[in-house]
Short mmCIF file of C-alpha atoms and ligand atoms in Angstrom, two decimals:
data_model
loop_
_atom_site.label_atom_id
_atom_site.label_comp_id
_atom_site.label_asym_id
_atom_site.label_seq_id
_atom_site.Cartn_x
_atom_site.Cartn_y
_atom_site.Cartn_z
CA UNK A 595 -9.07 -13.30 28.76
CA UNK A 596 -10.95 -11.29 26.24
CA UNK A 597 -11.96 -12.86 22.91
CA UNK A 598 -13.17 -11.20 19.71
CA UNK A 599 -16.70 -12.32 18.89
CA UNK A 600 -17.75 -10.02 16.04
CA UNK A 601 -16.17 -7.95 13.27
CA UNK A 602 -18.70 -5.70 11.59
CA UNK A 603 -17.88 -3.50 8.56
CA UNK A 604 -20.25 -0.54 8.32
CA UNK A 605 -20.35 1.64 5.21
CA UNK A 606 -21.56 5.20 5.76
CA UNK A 607 -22.14 7.71 2.99
CA UNK A 608 -23.65 11.09 2.29
CA UNK A 609 -24.10 13.17 -0.88
CA UNK A 610 -22.44 16.55 -0.71
CA UNK A 611 -24.47 19.75 -0.76
CA UNK A 612 -21.72 21.50 -2.75
CA UNK A 613 -19.62 19.13 -4.89
CA UNK A 614 -15.99 20.13 -5.36
CA UNK A 615 -13.14 18.93 -7.51
CA UNK A 616 -9.38 18.51 -7.43
CA UNK A 617 -6.81 17.54 -10.05
CA UNK A 618 -8.21 14.01 -10.49
CA UNK A 619 -12.01 14.04 -10.24
CA UNK A 620 -15.15 15.68 -8.92
CA UNK A 621 -16.27 14.71 -5.45
CA UNK A 622 -20.05 14.36 -5.14
CA UNK A 623 -20.24 12.09 -2.11
CA UNK A 624 -18.26 11.12 0.97
CA UNK A 625 -18.30 7.38 1.76
CA UNK A 626 -16.29 5.56 4.39
CA UNK A 627 -16.04 2.01 5.74
CA UNK A 628 -15.90 1.81 9.52
CA UNK A 629 -15.38 -1.41 11.42
CA UNK A 630 -16.72 -2.32 14.84
CA UNK A 631 -14.90 -5.15 16.61
CA UNK A 632 -16.70 -6.62 19.64
CA UNK A 633 -15.43 -8.92 22.41
CA UNK A 634 -17.09 -11.51 24.63
CA UNK A 635 -16.86 -9.11 27.58
CA UNK A 636 -19.10 -6.63 25.77
CA UNK A 637 -16.41 -4.11 24.81
CA UNK A 638 -16.01 -2.82 21.28
CA UNK A 639 -13.42 -0.90 19.29
CA UNK A 640 -13.83 1.29 16.22
CA UNK A 641 -11.60 1.35 13.17
CA UNK A 642 -11.75 2.97 9.74
CA UNK A 643 -10.25 2.09 6.39
CA UNK A 644 -9.24 4.57 3.69
CA UNK A 645 -10.30 3.75 0.17
CA UNK A 646 -13.44 2.78 -1.79
CA UNK A 647 -15.81 2.01 1.09
CA UNK A 648 -17.65 -0.98 -0.36
CA UNK A 649 -14.40 -2.66 -1.39
CA UNK A 650 -12.88 -2.07 2.06
CA UNK A 651 -16.01 -3.65 3.58
CA UNK A 652 -15.57 -6.73 1.37
CA UNK A 653 -11.93 -6.92 2.46
CA UNK A 654 -12.94 -6.79 6.12
CA UNK A 655 -15.41 -9.64 5.54
CA UNK A 656 -12.60 -11.66 3.93
CA UNK A 657 -10.28 -11.08 6.91
CA UNK A 658 -12.92 -11.60 9.62
CA UNK A 659 -12.43 -15.40 10.06
CA UNK A 660 -8.78 -14.76 10.98
CA UNK A 661 -9.78 -12.27 13.70
CA UNK A 662 -12.67 -14.08 15.41
CA UNK A 663 -11.66 -15.79 18.66
CA UNK A 664 -8.40 -13.83 18.95
CA UNK A 665 -7.33 -11.83 22.01
CA UNK A 666 -7.44 -8.09 21.16
CA UNK A 667 -4.42 -7.49 23.40
CA UNK A 668 -2.44 -9.55 20.88
CA UNK A 669 -3.03 -6.92 18.20
CA UNK A 670 0.41 -7.09 16.58
CA UNK A 671 0.18 -10.87 16.45
CA UNK A 672 -3.23 -10.63 14.77
CA UNK A 673 -1.69 -8.09 12.37
CA UNK A 674 0.92 -10.66 11.31
CA UNK A 675 -1.80 -13.19 10.56
CA UNK A 676 -3.82 -10.68 8.50
CA UNK A 677 -0.72 -9.57 6.63
CA UNK A 678 0.19 -13.14 5.73
CA UNK A 679 -3.39 -13.92 4.67
CA UNK A 680 -3.53 -10.84 2.41
CA UNK A 681 0.03 -10.75 1.03
CA UNK A 682 -0.59 -13.00 -1.97
CA UNK A 683 -3.37 -10.71 -3.24
CA UNK A 684 -2.60 -7.30 -1.84
CA UNK A 685 0.98 -6.27 -1.39
CA UNK A 686 -0.61 -2.84 -1.48
CA UNK A 687 -4.17 -1.82 -2.11
CA UNK A 688 -7.58 -1.96 -0.60
CA UNK A 689 -7.15 -5.27 1.23
CA UNK A 690 -4.42 -3.52 3.25
CA UNK A 691 -7.02 -0.84 4.05
CA UNK A 692 -9.24 -3.59 5.48
CA UNK A 693 -6.31 -4.84 7.56
CA UNK A 694 -5.64 -1.25 8.65
CA UNK A 695 -9.23 -0.66 9.77
CA UNK A 696 -9.21 -3.84 11.88
CA UNK A 697 -5.82 -2.93 13.35
CA UNK A 698 -7.08 0.50 14.45
CA UNK A 699 -10.15 -1.09 16.06
CA UNK A 700 -7.92 -3.51 17.99
CA UNK A 701 -5.85 -0.60 19.34
CA UNK A 702 -9.08 1.07 20.45
CA UNK A 703 -10.15 -2.17 22.16
CA UNK A 704 -6.73 -2.68 23.72
CA UNK A 705 -6.87 0.80 25.22
CA UNK A 706 -10.32 0.15 26.66
CA UNK A 707 -9.20 -3.20 28.10
CA UNK A 708 -6.08 -1.68 29.69
CA UNK A 709 -7.73 1.63 30.65
CA UNK A 710 -5.21 3.69 28.68
CA UNK A 711 -5.42 6.07 25.71
CA UNK A 712 -3.87 4.81 22.48
CA UNK A 713 -1.16 7.51 22.63
CA UNK A 714 0.08 5.92 25.88
CA UNK A 715 -0.01 2.43 24.37
CA UNK A 716 2.05 3.73 21.44
CA UNK A 717 4.78 4.72 23.88
CA UNK A 718 3.50 7.96 25.30
CA UNK A 719 2.51 11.36 23.90
CA UNK A 720 5.22 13.96 23.35
CA UNK A 721 2.58 16.68 23.66
CA UNK A 722 -0.96 17.05 25.04
CA UNK A 723 -2.23 18.69 21.87
CA UNK A 724 -1.17 18.41 18.25
CA UNK A 725 -0.67 21.25 15.77
CA UNK A 726 -3.04 20.83 12.84
CA UNK A 727 -3.24 22.34 9.41
CA UNK A 728 -6.43 23.04 7.48
CA UNK A 729 -6.92 21.04 4.31
CA UNK A 730 -9.38 22.77 2.05
CA UNK A 731 -9.19 25.14 -0.89
CA UNK A 732 -10.55 22.58 -3.33
CA UNK A 733 -11.82 23.79 -6.68
CA UNK A 734 -15.39 24.84 -7.33
CA UNK A 735 -17.09 26.05 -10.49
CA UNK A 736 -17.00 29.78 -9.99
CA UNK A 737 -16.15 32.69 -12.29
CA UNK A 738 -13.45 33.90 -9.86
CA UNK A 739 -11.60 30.86 -8.51
CA UNK A 740 -8.59 32.78 -7.12
CA UNK A 741 -10.98 35.11 -5.29
CA UNK A 742 -13.05 32.23 -3.92
CA UNK A 743 -9.93 30.41 -2.70
CA UNK A 744 -8.56 33.55 -1.09
CA UNK A 745 -11.86 34.13 0.72
CA UNK A 746 -11.90 30.53 1.99
CA UNK A 747 -8.29 30.81 3.14
CA UNK A 748 -9.19 33.86 5.21
CA UNK A 749 -11.85 31.84 7.06
CA UNK A 750 -9.22 29.27 8.11
CA UNK A 751 -6.89 32.01 9.30
CA UNK A 752 -9.77 33.52 11.29
CA UNK A 753 -10.42 30.11 12.86
CA UNK A 754 -6.88 30.16 14.22
CA UNK A 755 -5.09 27.85 11.79
CA UNK A 756 -1.46 28.83 11.29
CA UNK A 757 -0.96 26.36 8.43
CA UNK A 758 -3.21 25.77 5.42
CA UNK A 759 -2.98 23.43 2.43
CA UNK A 760 -4.41 24.25 -0.97
CA UNK A 761 -4.93 22.23 -4.13
CA UNK A 762 -2.96 22.75 -7.31
CA UNK A 763 -2.98 20.68 -10.49
CA UNK A 764 -5.09 22.75 -12.89
CA UNK A 765 -2.13 23.78 -15.02
CA UNK A 766 0.76 26.16 -14.44
CA UNK A 767 -0.98 29.48 -15.10
CA UNK A 768 -4.09 28.70 -13.04
CA UNK A 769 -2.04 27.24 -10.19
CA UNK A 770 0.28 30.24 -9.98
CA UNK A 771 -2.67 32.66 -9.99
CA UNK A 772 -4.43 30.69 -7.24
CA UNK A 773 -1.32 30.34 -5.06
CA UNK A 774 -0.49 34.05 -5.36
CA UNK A 775 -4.07 35.04 -4.52
CA UNK A 776 -4.10 32.88 -1.40
CA UNK A 777 -0.64 33.93 -0.25
CA UNK A 778 -1.56 37.58 -0.74
CA UNK A 779 -4.49 37.43 1.68
CA UNK A 780 -2.71 35.21 4.23
CA UNK A 781 0.41 37.34 4.49
CA UNK A 782 3.77 35.88 5.48
CA UNK A 783 2.78 34.62 8.96
CA UNK A 784 0.76 31.57 7.90
CA UNK A 785 2.30 28.44 6.48
CA UNK A 786 0.93 27.52 3.04
CA UNK A 787 1.33 24.09 1.46
CA UNK A 788 0.33 22.95 -2.05
CA UNK A 789 -0.98 19.52 -3.13
CA UNK A 790 -1.12 18.40 -6.77
CA UNK A 791 -2.56 14.90 -6.13
CA UNK A 792 0.03 13.57 -8.60
CA UNK A 793 -1.26 15.64 -11.51
CA UNK A 794 2.08 16.48 -13.06
CA UNK A 795 4.96 15.16 -15.08
CA UNK A 796 8.45 15.84 -13.76
CA UNK A 797 8.94 18.89 -15.97
CA UNK A 798 5.51 20.32 -15.17
CA UNK A 799 6.06 19.82 -11.44
CA UNK A 800 9.46 21.48 -11.64
CA UNK A 801 8.02 24.43 -13.56
CA UNK A 802 5.32 24.93 -10.91
CA UNK A 803 7.81 24.58 -8.05
CA UNK A 804 10.10 27.18 -9.59
CA UNK A 805 7.15 29.51 -10.28
CA UNK A 806 5.94 29.52 -6.66
CA UNK A 807 9.22 29.22 -4.77
CA UNK A 808 9.00 32.95 -3.97
CA UNK A 809 5.62 32.38 -2.25
CA UNK A 810 7.21 30.56 0.73
CA UNK A 811 5.61 27.15 0.30
CA UNK A 812 5.73 24.79 3.31
CA UNK A 813 5.71 21.69 1.12
CA UNK A 814 4.75 20.49 -2.36
CA UNK A 815 2.64 17.35 -1.91
CA UNK A 816 2.26 14.57 -4.47
CA UNK A 817 3.84 16.55 -7.31
CA UNK A 818 4.22 13.53 -9.63
CA UNK A 819 2.82 10.01 -9.97
CA UNK A 820 3.19 7.84 -6.85
CA UNK A 821 4.80 5.27 -9.18
CA UNK A 822 7.52 7.73 -10.26
CA UNK A 823 10.00 7.38 -7.41
CA UNK A 824 12.85 8.66 -9.57
CA UNK A 825 10.75 11.71 -10.44
CA UNK A 826 10.23 12.47 -6.75
CA UNK A 827 13.94 12.18 -6.06
CA UNK A 828 14.87 14.33 -9.05
CA UNK A 829 12.37 17.08 -8.23
CA UNK A 830 13.48 17.13 -4.61
CA UNK A 831 17.04 17.97 -5.67
CA UNK A 832 15.93 20.72 -8.06
CA UNK A 833 13.60 22.85 -5.90
CA UNK A 834 14.01 24.52 -2.52
CA UNK A 835 10.41 23.58 -1.61
CA UNK A 836 10.25 20.49 0.65
CA UNK A 837 8.58 17.52 -1.07
CA UNK A 838 5.80 15.51 0.60
CA UNK A 839 4.02 12.30 -0.40
CA UNK A 840 3.04 8.80 0.56
CA UNK A 841 -0.75 8.80 0.93
CA UNK A 842 -0.97 6.25 -1.91
CA UNK A 843 1.69 4.04 -0.35
CA UNK A 844 1.10 1.02 1.89
CA UNK A 845 3.17 -0.94 4.37
CA UNK A 846 6.89 -0.61 5.09
CA UNK A 847 7.45 -2.56 1.90
CA UNK A 848 5.91 0.32 -0.05
CA UNK A 849 7.45 3.16 1.95
CA UNK A 850 10.82 1.51 1.50
CA UNK A 851 10.91 2.95 -2.04
CA UNK A 852 10.27 6.49 -0.80
CA UNK A 853 12.89 5.97 1.92
CA UNK A 854 15.77 4.41 0.04
CA UNK A 855 15.39 6.65 -3.01
CA UNK A 856 15.14 9.78 -0.82
CA UNK A 857 11.90 10.81 -2.49
CA UNK A 858 10.34 12.95 0.22
CA UNK A 859 11.13 15.35 3.02
CA UNK A 860 7.77 14.56 4.62
CA UNK A 861 6.16 11.11 4.44
CA UNK A 862 2.38 11.00 4.74
CA UNK A 863 1.08 7.50 5.49
CA UNK A 864 -2.68 7.20 5.85
CA UNK A 865 -3.07 4.92 8.86
CA UNK A 866 -6.32 3.59 7.41
CA UNK A 867 -4.52 2.32 4.31
CA UNK A 868 -0.82 1.97 5.10
CA UNK A 869 -1.26 -0.84 7.64
CA UNK A 870 -2.89 0.71 10.71
CA UNK A 871 -1.21 2.05 13.82
CA UNK A 872 0.91 -1.10 14.12
CA UNK A 873 2.58 -0.64 10.75
CA UNK A 874 2.40 3.14 11.08
CA UNK A 875 4.95 3.04 13.88
CA UNK A 876 7.26 0.91 11.75
CA UNK A 877 6.83 3.21 8.74
CA UNK A 878 7.73 6.20 10.92
CA UNK A 879 10.88 4.44 12.10
CA UNK A 880 11.81 3.50 8.54
CA UNK A 881 11.27 6.97 7.09
CA UNK A 882 13.05 8.74 9.93
CA UNK A 883 15.99 6.38 9.58
CA UNK A 884 16.29 7.66 6.02
CA UNK A 885 15.96 11.29 7.05
CA UNK A 886 12.30 12.02 6.30
CA UNK A 887 9.77 13.37 8.76
CA UNK A 888 6.34 11.81 9.12
CA UNK A 889 2.88 13.29 9.42
CA UNK A 890 -0.23 11.24 8.72
CA UNK A 891 -2.54 11.84 5.81
CA UNK A 892 -6.10 11.99 7.13
CA UNK A 893 -9.33 12.46 5.16
CA UNK A 894 -11.96 10.44 6.98
CA UNK A 895 -14.27 10.58 9.99
CA UNK A 896 -13.46 11.32 13.61
CA UNK A 897 -12.35 7.69 14.01
CA UNK A 898 -9.54 8.07 11.47
CA UNK A 899 -8.70 11.50 12.86
CA UNK A 900 -8.52 10.17 16.43
CA UNK A 901 -6.12 7.41 15.34
CA UNK A 902 -3.94 9.94 13.50
CA UNK A 903 -4.08 12.33 16.46
CA UNK A 904 -2.81 9.73 18.97
CA UNK A 905 -0.13 8.71 16.48
CA UNK A 906 0.98 12.29 15.74
CA UNK A 907 1.16 13.03 19.46
CA UNK A 908 3.93 10.42 19.76
CA UNK A 909 5.99 11.59 16.77
CA UNK A 910 9.27 13.42 17.17
CA UNK A 911 10.59 15.56 14.34
CA UNK A 912 14.09 14.74 13.16
CA UNK A 913 16.70 15.86 13.84
CA UNK A 914 15.68 16.51 17.44
CA UNK A 915 16.60 19.81 19.03
CA UNK A 916 15.58 21.97 21.97
CA UNK A 917 13.56 24.38 19.81
CA UNK A 918 12.11 21.59 17.72
CA UNK A 919 9.42 21.93 15.11
CA UNK A 920 6.31 19.81 15.64
CA UNK A 921 4.58 17.41 13.28
CA UNK A 922 1.59 19.05 11.59
CA UNK A 923 -1.46 16.82 11.40
CA UNK A 924 -3.86 17.10 8.49
CA UNK A 925 -7.32 18.38 9.46
CA UNK A 926 -9.68 18.20 6.52
CA UNK A 927 -12.08 21.16 6.43
CA UNK A 928 -13.84 20.35 3.16
CA UNK A 929 -17.52 19.47 3.34
CA UNK A 930 -17.93 16.13 5.14
CA UNK A 931 -20.99 15.49 7.33
CA UNK A 932 -19.60 12.04 8.19
CA UNK A 933 -16.56 13.65 9.80
CA UNK A 934 -18.60 16.28 11.60
CA UNK A 935 -21.51 14.23 12.92
CA UNK A 936 -20.52 10.57 13.31
CA UNK A 937 -17.91 10.44 16.05
CA UNK A 938 -18.26 12.01 19.47
CA UNK A 939 -16.80 14.00 21.03
CA UNK A 940 -16.21 16.15 17.98
CA UNK A 941 -12.68 17.47 17.42
CA UNK A 942 -12.53 21.24 17.51
CA UNK A 943 -9.30 23.07 16.67
CA UNK A 944 -8.32 25.84 19.09
CA UNK A 945 -5.59 28.22 18.01
CA UNK A 946 -4.48 25.69 15.42
CA UNK A 947 -4.22 22.76 17.83
CA UNK A 948 -6.36 19.77 18.79
CA UNK A 949 -6.17 18.16 22.24
CA UNK A 950 -5.22 14.47 22.32
CA UNK A 951 -8.05 12.44 23.91
CA UNK A 952 -7.22 11.09 27.37
CA UNK A 953 -10.06 8.55 27.64
CA UNK A 954 -9.14 4.86 27.16
CA UNK A 955 -8.66 3.68 23.59
CA UNK A 956 -9.10 6.19 20.77
CA UNK A 957 -11.29 8.28 23.06
CA UNK A 958 -14.12 8.60 20.57
CA UNK A 959 -17.39 6.74 20.10
CA UNK A 960 -19.88 6.63 17.25
CA UNK A 961 -23.20 8.38 17.73
CA UNK A 962 -25.84 5.65 17.08
CA UNK A 963 -28.39 8.10 15.66
CA UNK A 964 -25.84 9.55 13.23
CA UNK A 965 -24.71 6.05 12.29
CA UNK A 966 -28.28 4.99 11.51
CA UNK A 967 -28.76 8.14 9.42
CA UNK A 968 -25.58 7.60 7.35
CA UNK A 969 -25.52 3.78 7.06
CA1 LIG B 369 -3.03 14.91 -0.46
#
């Protein structure tokens, strides 16, 4: 029987060549906390937490004593222990990210021990490749922001993406100009989503929704504060644009509010913060029971993307039908050397899809040279 002998948080970071901003702050650096969990038979699994990297690392160090000596095949049992040990301090928040990172690493290990990809362990993939959308179109300091965004959008279309998400949250006039510029160059054949990162009040969000409804928007993501569940529910009834959210939410206990108050059409748990793959499956069941579809939020390295990819491969859209839509997985295209260089093999979208790894576990490893360069 396999036993866990080491849990190692590793913070990687890199300054950006071209800083960008969104509705909340400027991004000058990408930093991520990975975790490597090793067993006495020499195997290891990789996980990744979402959130302030140094704080996630401290959380992992706090949880480590409750993981050492455990059997990685008992991943859901270990999850229960970590949940109980963190509950008093972190009903949501960065300690849950630490739990999530460890959980993902245990799934990777479990797959390697059983010789199966994580998508099979999760119950089996519904599809061999997952449709992805490009996340980009952040703001940069340029005299012609609508023109710059339109030009960037064209590059994603040329790369084969059939769905693209852009940032809003600069104010009604600027947002409408940007959305119209991007829609104009994309034409009607490409899905376009907007993401405010909770920049707006209810009335501001409603005004923006009404102003861009004629632009055929796939979804309006995080229109209002993640604390304003009533605002989500109200907006959802007053616009024809589907409402998405949930990347700031953790655990079923958090998603319960989005579910029972019918806040979203699309729930977006980040597996590296919402409770890992173990809780991710429960969150999907909860949200779908209340009529919302699920597609993971993903803004990390290839480790986080691999976990989300296996997970998305198993998701079924509700209601099911013969000519069913597919879940769209987020594929961040903004500058991130950690995402591009750390994990191998690298994920490359082809015609707007990414193949689900078939190797045991997550099917990705960390390049030691890149790790040394970023750590
Ligand atoms: Ca978002």
